[in-house]
Amino acid sequence: MSTKGIISVDEQWTKADGAKLLKQYGCGPIPFMGADGLYDRHLLFDNIKDLAAIPGRERYEAFARSVRDVLSQRWLLTGKTYERENPKRVYYLSMEFLLGRSSASNVINLLLDPFVAQTAKQKDIDLLCLLEQEPDAGLGNGGLGRLAACFLDSMATLQLPAMGYGLRYEFGIFKQSIEDGWQHEQGDNWLRHPDPWEVARPDEAVELKLNCSFELQGGSFRAVPGRPSTLLGIPYDRPVVGYGGKTINTLRLWAATASNSFDFQEFSSGDFASALADTLAAGSLTRVLYPDDSTSKGQGLRFVQEYFLVACSLADLVRRFRKTNADWSELADKVAIQLNDTHPAMAVPELLRILLDEAHLEWDQAWDLTRKALAYTNHTLLPEALEKWPLYWFETMLPRHLEIILEINRRLLDDARDRFPGDEKRIERVSIVEEGAARKIRMANLAIVGSHATNGVAAIHSELLRTTTVKELAELFPERFNNKTNGVTPRRWLLLANPALAHAITGAIGNVWVTDLDKLNNLKPFAENASFRAAFRDAKHEAKSQFANWLKTTSGQVIDPNSIFDVHVKRIHEYKRQLLNALRVAVLYNRLRENPDLQMIPRTFFFAGKAAPAYRLAKLIIKLINNLAGTIDGDPVVRGRLKIVFLPEYCVSLAEHLIPASDVSNQISTAGYEASGTSNMKFMMNGALTIGTRDGATIEMAEAAGEENFFMFGLTADQVVSSRGWYNPYWHYENEPETRAALDLIFSDYLSRNEPGTFAPLRDTLLTHGDFYMHLADLKSYLDADRRLVELYAQPDDWARKAILNIASSGRFSSDRTINEYAIDIWNVKPCPVP
Ligand SMILES: *Cc1c(COP(=O)(O)O)cnc(C)c1O
């Protein structure tokens, strides 16, 4: 039996404390566990099986349901309080919520962890094992979806009257396995078993009319334009527990079904099969999450998914607004809607449509309310990620919305022409419509024009957005542009994921940091405290050993917890430059081959991340890393000194296992291309040192901690832009012997003896096609930074000092700080405490 690792046991905790807490949550005298407790009742009555025969999954469900029982009264009370107080509310619209697991996080936020740990101990329940039964809710691709999940945690913790809206994908992000070094994808049927954390609310379903229907054709599901149909959106609610259990907000996820399960008319007329087929097809709309990160592929179903999210959510929140407010003119005083990227940007024409066609307001008032209610967050400057939908799709599927968009655009361009007469180049850039053979709607332009605030997600990103990507719009509406540097929740990413370190920190400065992360500043003097440095090192070693054990039991792989854990985990993308890291390891490998007696601290390089299934080069990078790993493993010269581990199936729970165990965090994107990054912050909080480029929020992290506590290298964003004209990767190949040897290792099929030519496309991208992401330009300075880093690691006290200073400076990167800024600068909402 083990409770250590996820939930810590507090010896001070007594049964009376537990009873008191449960009473506070309105649970009365029912005990949580014990013969007549919540857990045992669920175990018995939900399963109707011999207790001894109930499998682990059902035990997890009974456990989660009993935690849900504890919070249910408080959840209801939160809703009632909002109805009574009628505060201005926040609605966070996002196509992705990368939630991960809910149980341990809810237990911790409800402050039930010591209680649960103690009763589990008494009842001889393996809590760790029980919690591992829960599948990740992988309803997102990466950082954007995880940000939405961290924001929910912070909004509830800050007691803001907030709600998340998203889609209930039956299949989240695909499961990744590695076969022969190649990525394979499997469907993630995460709802195969009932999810104890969701509550279906069929009585609050929303009906919406579309000018298209759906059919399954040759196994593929598609939208049929011009054939009207009616869809039902069924809400599934999930509790969002604020830390301390005071506020329990709601994440509402929509599932699509056809409006009637089938039509008896059609049934009797013999067309039963086609009616049923339509029903099945309509229900497929929310079946799958699109697995592309930082790219927009323009599929018709994605377009309908986006509209479905917007239409269901706006109908729902307008209905709620109307219940307590008589006057439409108050809409923007009661409602703040945040658009997480352009994916929900159809909220602009949809809200206008509601105000014009259903509330019968005049254009000017409807437009004013729409803009005041909406705000937009931009997440990327990559041109391939900026959504543009064919105008023709609006025409055939959402004709009224197109009419509204064109009217917005007409007024916008009139205004722009007044202010910049004769500047047609500018007008062309400002326009919501991209002209050409196939006209397109630019969703970013629509979102900026139709909202009162546009923010980027780190200082450098907001600046580049304003001065390059949408420069002309920023000149029209300068007051709308602002920055909100991302953050992550310290509850999940430190308190829950890293109990040993959390315990050491609390021992030094108390536990206020959990809800006020700036208090980590008080750790600064402890960098000079030998016993705290020892506590930090013990915590790190504990996390590394635990990770090594976890890896051994789940995959059989053996790693050395005394080696440097050097970690690079994130979606696989050329701009994130996993290829640059692979080249670094190839150089280190070559050094050992050249000089087998070289002294070197043993190192383990971890990679993890998924590639979009259609992104061939990203998948080839995974193959390269795996082949390099295999070659190194098979080479007796380097055994025990160098190892690469590619961990399949990167997801939130894997991140929670790995990040606390990391010594080194790789944040090495081509400068100017990573909007913010958030894993960089998770690593910093967990006492890893960063080796990275001056990009995204890493710049602000280094500023907060002092660059002397970071290992920064490489071209700056300005240098990347200014060297584009003359940059020549061949120069590095020809003039840097280590660069050349590393590339030759790959190009010579040394790593792919049985599959010659496999890596030829890498030669194309790195040399022939000009190395767009400038890997070779940064390799040498990466290696220099790497050398400094390893030298520091050889001085454990100096390393611990810097790591502690990093933790102490990470307070700014709590999502509580980010959300507080949104609340004040963009939403104008205040906490609404639940009594
Ligand atoms: C934090 C997180 C991300 C974002 O990582 P970046 O390195 O910022 O791109 C992606 N996926 C998961 C599972 C995460 O936890």
Coordinates of N, CA, C and O in Angstrom, one line a residue, residues 37-166:
G37 N -20.0 4.5 4.9 CA -19.6 5.7 4.3 C -19.9 5.8 2.8 O -20.4 4.8 2.2
L38 N -19.7 7.0 2.3 CA -20.1 7.2 0.9 C -19.4 6.2 -0.1 O -20.0 5.6 -1.0
Y39 N -18.1 6.0 0.1 CA -17.3 5.1 -0.8 C -17.9 3.7 -0.8 O -18.2 3.1 -1.8
D40 N -18.1 3.2 0.4 CA -18.6 1.8 0.5 C -20.0 1.7 -0.1 O -20.3 0.7 -0.8
R41 N -20.8 2.7 0.1 CA -22.2 2.6 -0.5 C -22.1 2.6 -2.0 O -22.8 1.8 -2.7
H42 N -21.3 3.5 -2.6 CA -21.2 3.5 -4.0 C -20.6 2.2 -4.5 O -21.1 1.6 -5.5
L43 N -19.6 1.7 -3.8 CA -19.0 0.4 -4.2 C -20.1 -0.7 -4.3 O -20.2 -1.4 -5.3
L44 N -20.9 -0.7 -3.3 CA -21.9 -1.8 -3.2 C -23.1 -1.5 -4.1 O -23.5 -2.4 -5.0
F45 N -23.7 -0.4 -4.0 CA -25.0 -0.1 -4.6 C -24.9 0.3 -6.1 O -25.8 0.1 -6.9
D46 N -23.7 0.8 -6.5 CA -23.6 1.2 -7.9 C -23.2 -0.1 -8.7 O -23.3 -0.1 -10.0
N47 N -22.7 -1.1 -8.1 CA -22.1 -2.3 -8.8 C -23.0 -3.5 -8.6 O -23.1 -4.4 -9.5
I48 N -23.6 -3.6 -7.4 CA -24.4 -4.8 -7.1 C -23.6 -6.1 -7.4 O -24.0 -6.9 -8.2
K49 N -22.5 -6.1 -6.7 CA -21.6 -7.2 -7.0 C -20.9 -7.6 -5.6 O -20.9 -6.8 -4.7
D50 N -20.4 -8.8 -5.6 CA -19.7 -9.2 -4.4 C -18.5 -8.2 -4.2 O -17.7 -8.0 -5.2
L51 N -18.4 -7.6 -3.1 CA -17.3 -6.6 -2.9 C -16.0 -7.0 -3.3 O -15.2 -6.3 -3.9
A52 N -15.6 -8.2 -3.0 CA -14.3 -8.7 -3.3 C -14.0 -8.8 -4.8 O -12.9 -8.8 -5.3
A53 N -15.1 -8.9 -5.6 CA -15.0 -9.1 -7.1 C -15.0 -7.8 -7.9 O -14.9 -7.8 -9.1
I54 N -15.1 -6.7 -7.2 CA -15.2 -5.4 -7.9 C -13.8 -5.0 -8.4 O -12.9 -4.8 -7.6
P55 N -13.7 -4.8 -9.7 CA -12.4 -4.5 -10.2 C -11.9 -3.0 -10.0 O -12.8 -2.2 -9.5
G56 N -10.7 -2.7 -10.3 CA -10.1 -1.4 -9.9 C -10.8 -0.3 -10.6 O -11.0 0.8 -9.9
R57 N -11.2 -0.4 -11.8 CA -11.9 0.7 -12.5 C -13.2 1.1 -11.7 O -13.4 2.3 -11.4
E58 N -14.0 0.1 -11.3 CA -15.2 0.4 -10.5 C -14.9 1.0 -9.2 O -15.6 1.8 -8.6
R59 N -13.7 0.6 -8.6 CA -13.3 1.1 -7.3 C -13.0 2.6 -7.5 O -13.4 3.5 -6.6
Y60 N -12.3 2.9 -8.6 CA -12.0 4.3 -8.9 C -13.4 5.1 -9.0 O -13.5 6.2 -8.5
E61 N -14.3 4.6 -9.7 CA -15.6 5.3 -9.9 C -16.3 5.5 -8.6 O -16.8 6.6 -8.4
A62 N -16.3 4.5 -7.7 CA -16.9 4.7 -6.4 C -16.2 5.8 -5.6 O -16.9 6.6 -5.0
F63 N -14.9 5.8 -5.7 CA -14.1 6.8 -5.0 C -14.5 8.2 -5.6 O -14.8 9.1 -4.8
A64 N -14.5 8.3 -6.9 CA -14.7 9.7 -7.5 C -16.2 10.1 -7.2 O -16.4 11.3 -6.9
R65 N -17.1 9.2 -7.2 CA -18.5 9.5 -6.9 C -18.6 10.0 -5.5 O -19.4 10.9 -5.2
S66 N -17.9 9.4 -4.6 CA -18.0 9.8 -3.2 C -17.4 11.2 -3.0 O -17.9 12.0 -2.2
V67 N -16.3 11.5 -3.7 CA -15.8 12.9 -3.7 C -16.8 13.8 -4.3 O -17.0 14.9 -3.8
R68 N -17.4 13.4 -5.4 CA -18.4 14.3 -6.0 C -19.6 14.5 -5.0 O -20.1 15.6 -5.0
D69 N -20.0 13.5 -4.3 CA -21.0 13.7 -3.3 C -20.7 14.8 -2.3 O -21.5 15.6 -2.0
V70 N -19.4 14.8 -1.9 CA -18.9 15.8 -0.9 C -19.1 17.2 -1.5 O -19.5 18.1 -0.8
L71 N -18.8 17.3 -2.8 CA -18.8 18.7 -3.3 C -20.2 19.1 -3.9 O -20.4 20.3 -4.2
S72 N -21.1 18.2 -4.0 CA -22.3 18.5 -4.7 C -23.2 19.6 -4.1 O -23.7 20.5 -4.9
Q73 N -23.3 19.7 -2.8 CA -24.1 20.7 -2.2 C -23.4 22.1 -2.4 O -24.1 23.1 -2.6
R74 N -22.1 22.1 -2.3 CA -21.4 23.3 -2.5 C -21.5 23.8 -4.0 O -21.5 25.0 -4.2
W75 N -21.5 22.9 -4.8 CA -21.6 23.2 -6.3 C -23.0 23.8 -6.5 O -23.1 24.9 -7.2
L76 N -24.0 23.2 -6.0 CA -25.4 23.8 -6.1 C -25.4 25.2 -5.5 O -26.0 26.2 -6.1
L77 N -24.8 25.4 -4.3 CA -24.8 26.6 -3.6 C -24.1 27.7 -4.4 O -24.5 28.9 -4.4
T78 N -23.1 27.3 -5.1 CA -22.3 28.3 -6.0 C -23.3 28.9 -7.0 O -23.4 30.1 -7.2
G79 N -24.0 28.0 -7.7 CA -25.0 28.4 -8.7 C -26.0 29.3 -8.2 O -26.4 30.3 -8.7
K80 N -26.6 28.9 -7.0 CA -27.6 29.7 -6.4 C -27.1 31.1 -6.0 O -27.8 32.1 -6.1
T81 N -25.9 31.1 -5.5 CA -25.3 32.4 -5.1 C -25.2 33.3 -6.3 O -25.6 34.5 -6.2
Y82 N -24.8 32.8 -7.4 CA -24.6 33.6 -8.6 C -26.0 34.1 -9.0 O -26.2 35.3 -9.5
E83 N -27.0 33.3 -8.9 CA -28.4 33.7 -9.4 C -28.9 34.8 -8.5 O -29.5 35.8 -8.9
R84 N -28.6 34.7 -7.2 CA -29.1 35.7 -6.2 C -28.3 37.0 -6.4 O -28.9 38.1 -6.4
E85 N -27.0 36.9 -6.5 CA -26.2 38.1 -6.5 C -26.2 38.8 -7.9 O -25.9 40.0 -8.0
N86 N -26.5 38.0 -8.9 CA -26.5 38.5 -10.3 C -25.3 39.3 -10.6 O -25.4 40.5 -11.1
P87 N -24.1 38.8 -10.4 CA -22.8 39.6 -10.7 C -22.6 39.5 -12.2 O -23.2 38.7 -12.9
K88 N -21.6 40.3 -12.7 CA -21.1 40.2 -14.0 C -20.4 38.8 -14.1 O -19.5 38.5 -13.2
R89 N -20.7 38.0 -15.1 CA -20.0 36.7 -15.2 C -19.1 36.6 -16.4 O -19.2 37.3 -17.4
V90 N -18.1 35.7 -16.2 CA -17.2 35.4 -17.3 C -17.5 34.1 -17.9 O -17.8 33.1 -17.3
Y91 N -17.5 34.1 -19.3 CA -17.7 32.9 -20.0 C -16.5 32.6 -20.9 O -16.1 33.5 -21.7
Y92 N -15.8 31.5 -20.6 CA -14.5 31.2 -21.3 C -14.8 30.2 -22.4 O -15.1 29.0 -22.1
L93 N -14.8 30.7 -23.7 CA -15.2 29.8 -24.8 C -13.9 29.2 -25.4 O -13.0 30.0 -25.8
S94 N -13.8 27.9 -25.4 CA -12.6 27.3 -26.0 C -12.9 25.9 -26.6 O -13.7 25.1 -26.1
M95 N -12.4 25.7 -27.8 CA -12.6 24.4 -28.5 C -11.8 23.3 -27.8 O -12.0 22.2 -28.1
E96 N -10.9 23.7 -26.8 CA -10.1 22.7 -26.2 C -10.0 23.0 -24.7 O -9.8 24.1 -24.2
F97 N -10.1 21.9 -23.9 CA -9.8 21.9 -22.5 C -9.0 20.7 -22.2 O -9.5 19.6 -22.2
L98 N -7.7 20.8 -22.0 CA -6.8 19.7 -21.8 C -6.8 19.4 -20.3 O -5.8 19.9 -19.6
L99 N -7.8 18.8 -19.8 CA -8.0 18.7 -18.3 C -7.1 17.7 -17.6 O -6.7 17.9 -16.5
G100 N -6.7 16.7 -18.3 CA -6.0 15.6 -17.6 C -7.0 14.9 -16.6 O -8.2 14.9 -16.9
R101 N -6.5 14.4 -15.5 CA -7.3 13.7 -14.5 C -7.9 14.8 -13.6 O -7.4 15.8 -13.3
S102 N -9.1 14.4 -13.0 CA -9.8 15.3 -12.1 C -9.7 14.9 -10.7 O -9.8 15.8 -9.8
S103 N -9.6 13.6 -10.4 CA -9.9 13.2 -9.0 C -8.9 13.8 -8.0 O -9.3 14.4 -7.0
A104 N -7.6 13.5 -8.2 CA -6.6 14.0 -7.2 C -6.7 15.5 -7.1 O -6.6 16.0 -6.0
S105 N -6.8 16.2 -8.2 CA -6.9 17.6 -8.2 C -8.1 18.1 -7.4 O -8.0 19.0 -6.5
N106 N -9.3 17.5 -7.6 CA -10.4 17.9 -6.8 C -10.3 17.6 -5.3 O -10.6 18.4 -4.5
V107 N -9.7 16.4 -5.0 CA -9.4 16.1 -3.6 C -8.5 17.2 -2.9 O -8.8 17.7 -1.8
I108 N -7.5 17.5 -3.6 CA -6.5 18.5 -3.1 C -7.2 19.9 -2.9 O -7.1 20.5 -1.9
N109 N -7.9 20.3 -4.0 CA -8.6 21.6 -3.9 C -9.7 21.6 -2.8 O -10.0 22.7 -2.3
L110 N -10.3 20.5 -2.6 CA -11.3 20.4 -1.5 C -10.7 20.3 -0.1 O -11.4 20.2 0.9
L111 N -9.3 20.3 -0.1 CA -8.6 20.1 1.2 C -8.9 18.7 1.8 O -8.7 18.6 3.0
L112 N -9.3 17.8 1.0 CA -9.7 16.5 1.6 C -8.5 15.5 1.6 O -8.6 14.4 2.0
D113 N -7.3 16.0 1.1 CA -6.2 15.0 0.8 C -5.7 14.3 2.1 O -5.6 13.1 2.1
P114 N -5.5 15.0 3.2 CA -5.1 14.2 4.4 C -6.1 13.2 4.9 O -5.8 12.1 5.2
F115 N -7.3 13.7 4.8 CA -8.5 12.9 5.2 C -8.6 11.6 4.3 O -8.7 10.5 4.8
V116 N -8.5 11.8 3.0 CA -8.6 10.7 2.1 C -7.4 9.7 2.3 O -7.6 8.5 2.4
A117 N -6.2 10.3 2.4 CA -5.0 9.5 2.6 C -5.1 8.6 3.9 O -4.8 7.5 3.9
Q118 N -5.6 9.2 4.9 CA -5.7 8.5 6.2 C -6.7 7.4 6.2 O -6.5 6.3 6.6
T119 N -7.9 7.7 5.6 CA -8.9 6.7 5.6 C -8.5 5.5 4.6 O -8.8 4.4 4.9
A120 N -7.8 5.9 3.5 CA -7.4 4.9 2.6 C -6.4 4.0 3.3 O -6.4 2.8 3.1
K121 N -5.5 4.6 4.1 CA -4.6 3.8 4.9 C -5.3 2.8 5.8 O -5.0 1.6 5.9
Q122 N -6.3 3.3 6.5 CA -7.0 2.5 7.4 C -7.7 1.3 6.7 O -7.8 0.2 7.2
K123 N -8.2 1.6 5.5 CA -8.9 0.6 4.8 C -8.1 -0.2 3.8 O -8.5 -1.0 3.0
D124 N -6.8 0.1 3.9 CA -5.8 -0.6 3.1 C -6.1 -0.5 1.6 O -6.1 -1.5 0.8
I125 N -6.4 0.7 1.1 CA -6.7 1.0 -0.3 C -5.4 1.6 -0.9 O -4.8 2.5 -0.3
D126 N -5.0 1.0 -2.0 CA -3.8 1.6 -2.7 C -4.3 2.8 -3.5 O -4.7 2.7 -4.6
L127 N -4.1 4.0 -2.9 CA -4.7 5.2 -3.5 C -4.0 5.5 -4.8 O -4.7 5.9 -5.8
L128 N -2.7 5.4 -4.8 CA -2.0 5.7 -6.1 C -2.5 4.9 -7.2 O -2.8 5.4 -8.3
C129 N -2.7 3.6 -7.0 CA -3.2 2.7 -8.0 C -4.6 3.1 -8.4 O -5.0 3.1 -9.6
L130 N -5.4 3.4 -7.4 CA -6.8 3.8 -7.6 C -6.9 5.0 -8.6 O -7.6 5.1 -9.5
L131 N -6.0 6.0 -8.3 CA -6.1 7.3 -9.0 C -5.5 7.1 -10.5 O -6.0 7.8 -11.4
E132 N -4.7 6.1 -10.6 CA -4.1 5.8 -12.0 C -5.2 5.1 -12.9 O -5.0 5.0 -14.1
Q133 N -6.3 4.7 -12.3 CA -7.4 4.2 -13.1 C -8.1 5.2 -13.9 O -8.7 4.9 -14.9
E134 N -8.0 6.5 -13.5 CA -8.7 7.5 -14.2 C -8.0 7.9 -15.5 O -6.8 8.2 -15.5
P135 N -8.7 7.8 -16.7 CA -8.1 8.2 -17.9 C -8.0 9.7 -17.9 O -8.8 10.5 -17.3
D136 N -7.0 10.2 -18.7 CA -6.9 11.7 -18.9 C -8.1 12.1 -19.7 O -8.4 11.4 -20.7
A137 N -8.6 13.3 -19.4 CA -9.6 13.9 -20.3 C -8.7 14.7 -21.3 O -8.2 15.8 -21.0
G138 N -8.4 14.1 -22.5 CA -7.5 14.8 -23.4 C -8.2 15.6 -24.4 O -8.0 15.4 -25.6
L139 N -9.0 16.5 -24.0 CA -9.9 17.3 -24.9 C -9.1 18.5 -25.5 O -9.7 19.6 -25.6
G140 N -7.8 18.3 -25.8 CA -7.1 19.4 -26.3 C -5.8 18.8 -26.9 O -5.4 17.7 -26.8
N141 N -5.1 19.7 -27.7 CA -3.9 19.3 -28.4 C -2.6 19.6 -27.5 O -1.7 18.7 -27.5
G142 N -2.6 20.7 -26.9 CA -1.4 21.1 -26.2 C -1.6 22.3 -25.3 O -2.6 22.4 -24.6
G143 N -0.6 23.3 -25.4 CA -0.6 24.4 -24.6 C -1.9 25.2 -24.5 O -2.3 25.6 -23.4
L144 N -2.6 25.5 -25.6 CA -3.8 26.3 -25.7 C -4.9 25.6 -24.8 O -5.6 26.3 -24.0
G145 N -5.0 24.3 -25.0 CA -6.1 23.6 -24.2 C -5.7 23.5 -22.7 O -6.6 23.5 -21.9
R146 N -4.4 23.3 -22.4 CA -4.0 23.2 -21.0 C -4.2 24.6 -20.4 O -4.5 24.7 -19.2
L147 N -3.9 25.7 -21.1 CA -4.1 27.0 -20.5 C -5.5 27.2 -20.1 O -5.8 27.7 -19.0
A148 N -6.5 26.7 -20.9 CA -7.9 26.9 -20.6 C -8.2 26.1 -19.3 O -9.0 26.6 -18.4
A149 N -7.6 25.0 -19.1 CA -7.8 24.2 -17.9 C -7.2 24.9 -16.7 O -7.8 24.9 -15.6
C150 N -6.0 25.4 -16.8 CA -5.4 26.1 -15.7 C -6.2 27.4 -15.3 O -6.4 27.7 -14.2
F151 N -6.8 28.0 -16.4 CA -7.6 29.2 -16.1 C -8.8 28.9 -15.3 O -9.3 29.6 -14.4
L152 N -9.5 27.7 -15.6 CA -10.6 27.3 -14.9 C -10.3 27.2 -13.4 O -11.0 27.7 -12.5
D153 N -9.2 26.6 -13.1 CA -8.7 26.4 -11.7 C -8.5 27.7 -11.0 O -9.0 27.9 -9.9
S154 N -7.9 28.6 -11.7 CA -7.6 29.9 -11.1 C -8.9 30.8 -11.0 O -9.1 31.4 -9.9
M155 N -9.8 30.7 -11.9 CA -11.0 31.5 -11.8 C -11.8 31.0 -10.6 O -12.4 31.8 -9.9
A156 N -11.9 29.7 -10.4 CA -12.6 29.2 -9.3 C -11.9 29.5 -8.0 O -12.5 29.9 -7.0
T157 N -10.6 29.4 -8.0 CA -9.8 29.7 -6.7 C -10.0 31.2 -6.4 O -10.1 31.6 -5.2
L158 N -10.0 32.1 -7.4 CA -10.2 33.5 -7.1 C -11.6 33.9 -6.9 O -12.0 35.1 -6.8
Q159 N -12.5 32.9 -6.8 CA -13.9 33.1 -6.6 C -14.6 33.9 -7.6 O -15.5 34.7 -7.3
L160 N -14.2 33.8 -8.8 CA -14.9 34.6 -9.9 C -16.1 33.8 -10.4 O -16.0 32.6 -10.5
P161 N -17.2 34.5 -10.7 CA -18.3 33.9 -11.2 C -18.1 33.6 -12.7 O -18.4 34.4 -13.6
A162 N -17.6 32.4 -12.9 CA -17.1 32.1 -14.3 C -17.6 30.7 -14.7 O -17.8 29.8 -13.9
M163 N -17.6 30.5 -16.0 CA -18.0 29.2 -16.6 C -17.2 29.0 -17.8 O -16.9 29.9 -18.6
G164 N -16.8 27.7 -18.0 CA -16.1 27.3 -19.2 C -17.1 26.7 -20.2 O -18.0 26.0 -19.7
Y165 N -16.9 26.9 -21.5 CA -17.8 26.3 -22.5 C -16.9 25.6 -23.5 O -15.9 26.2 -24.0
G166 N -17.1 24.3 -23.7 CA -16.4 23.6 -24.7 C -17.2 22.5 -25.3 O -18.4 22.4 -25.2

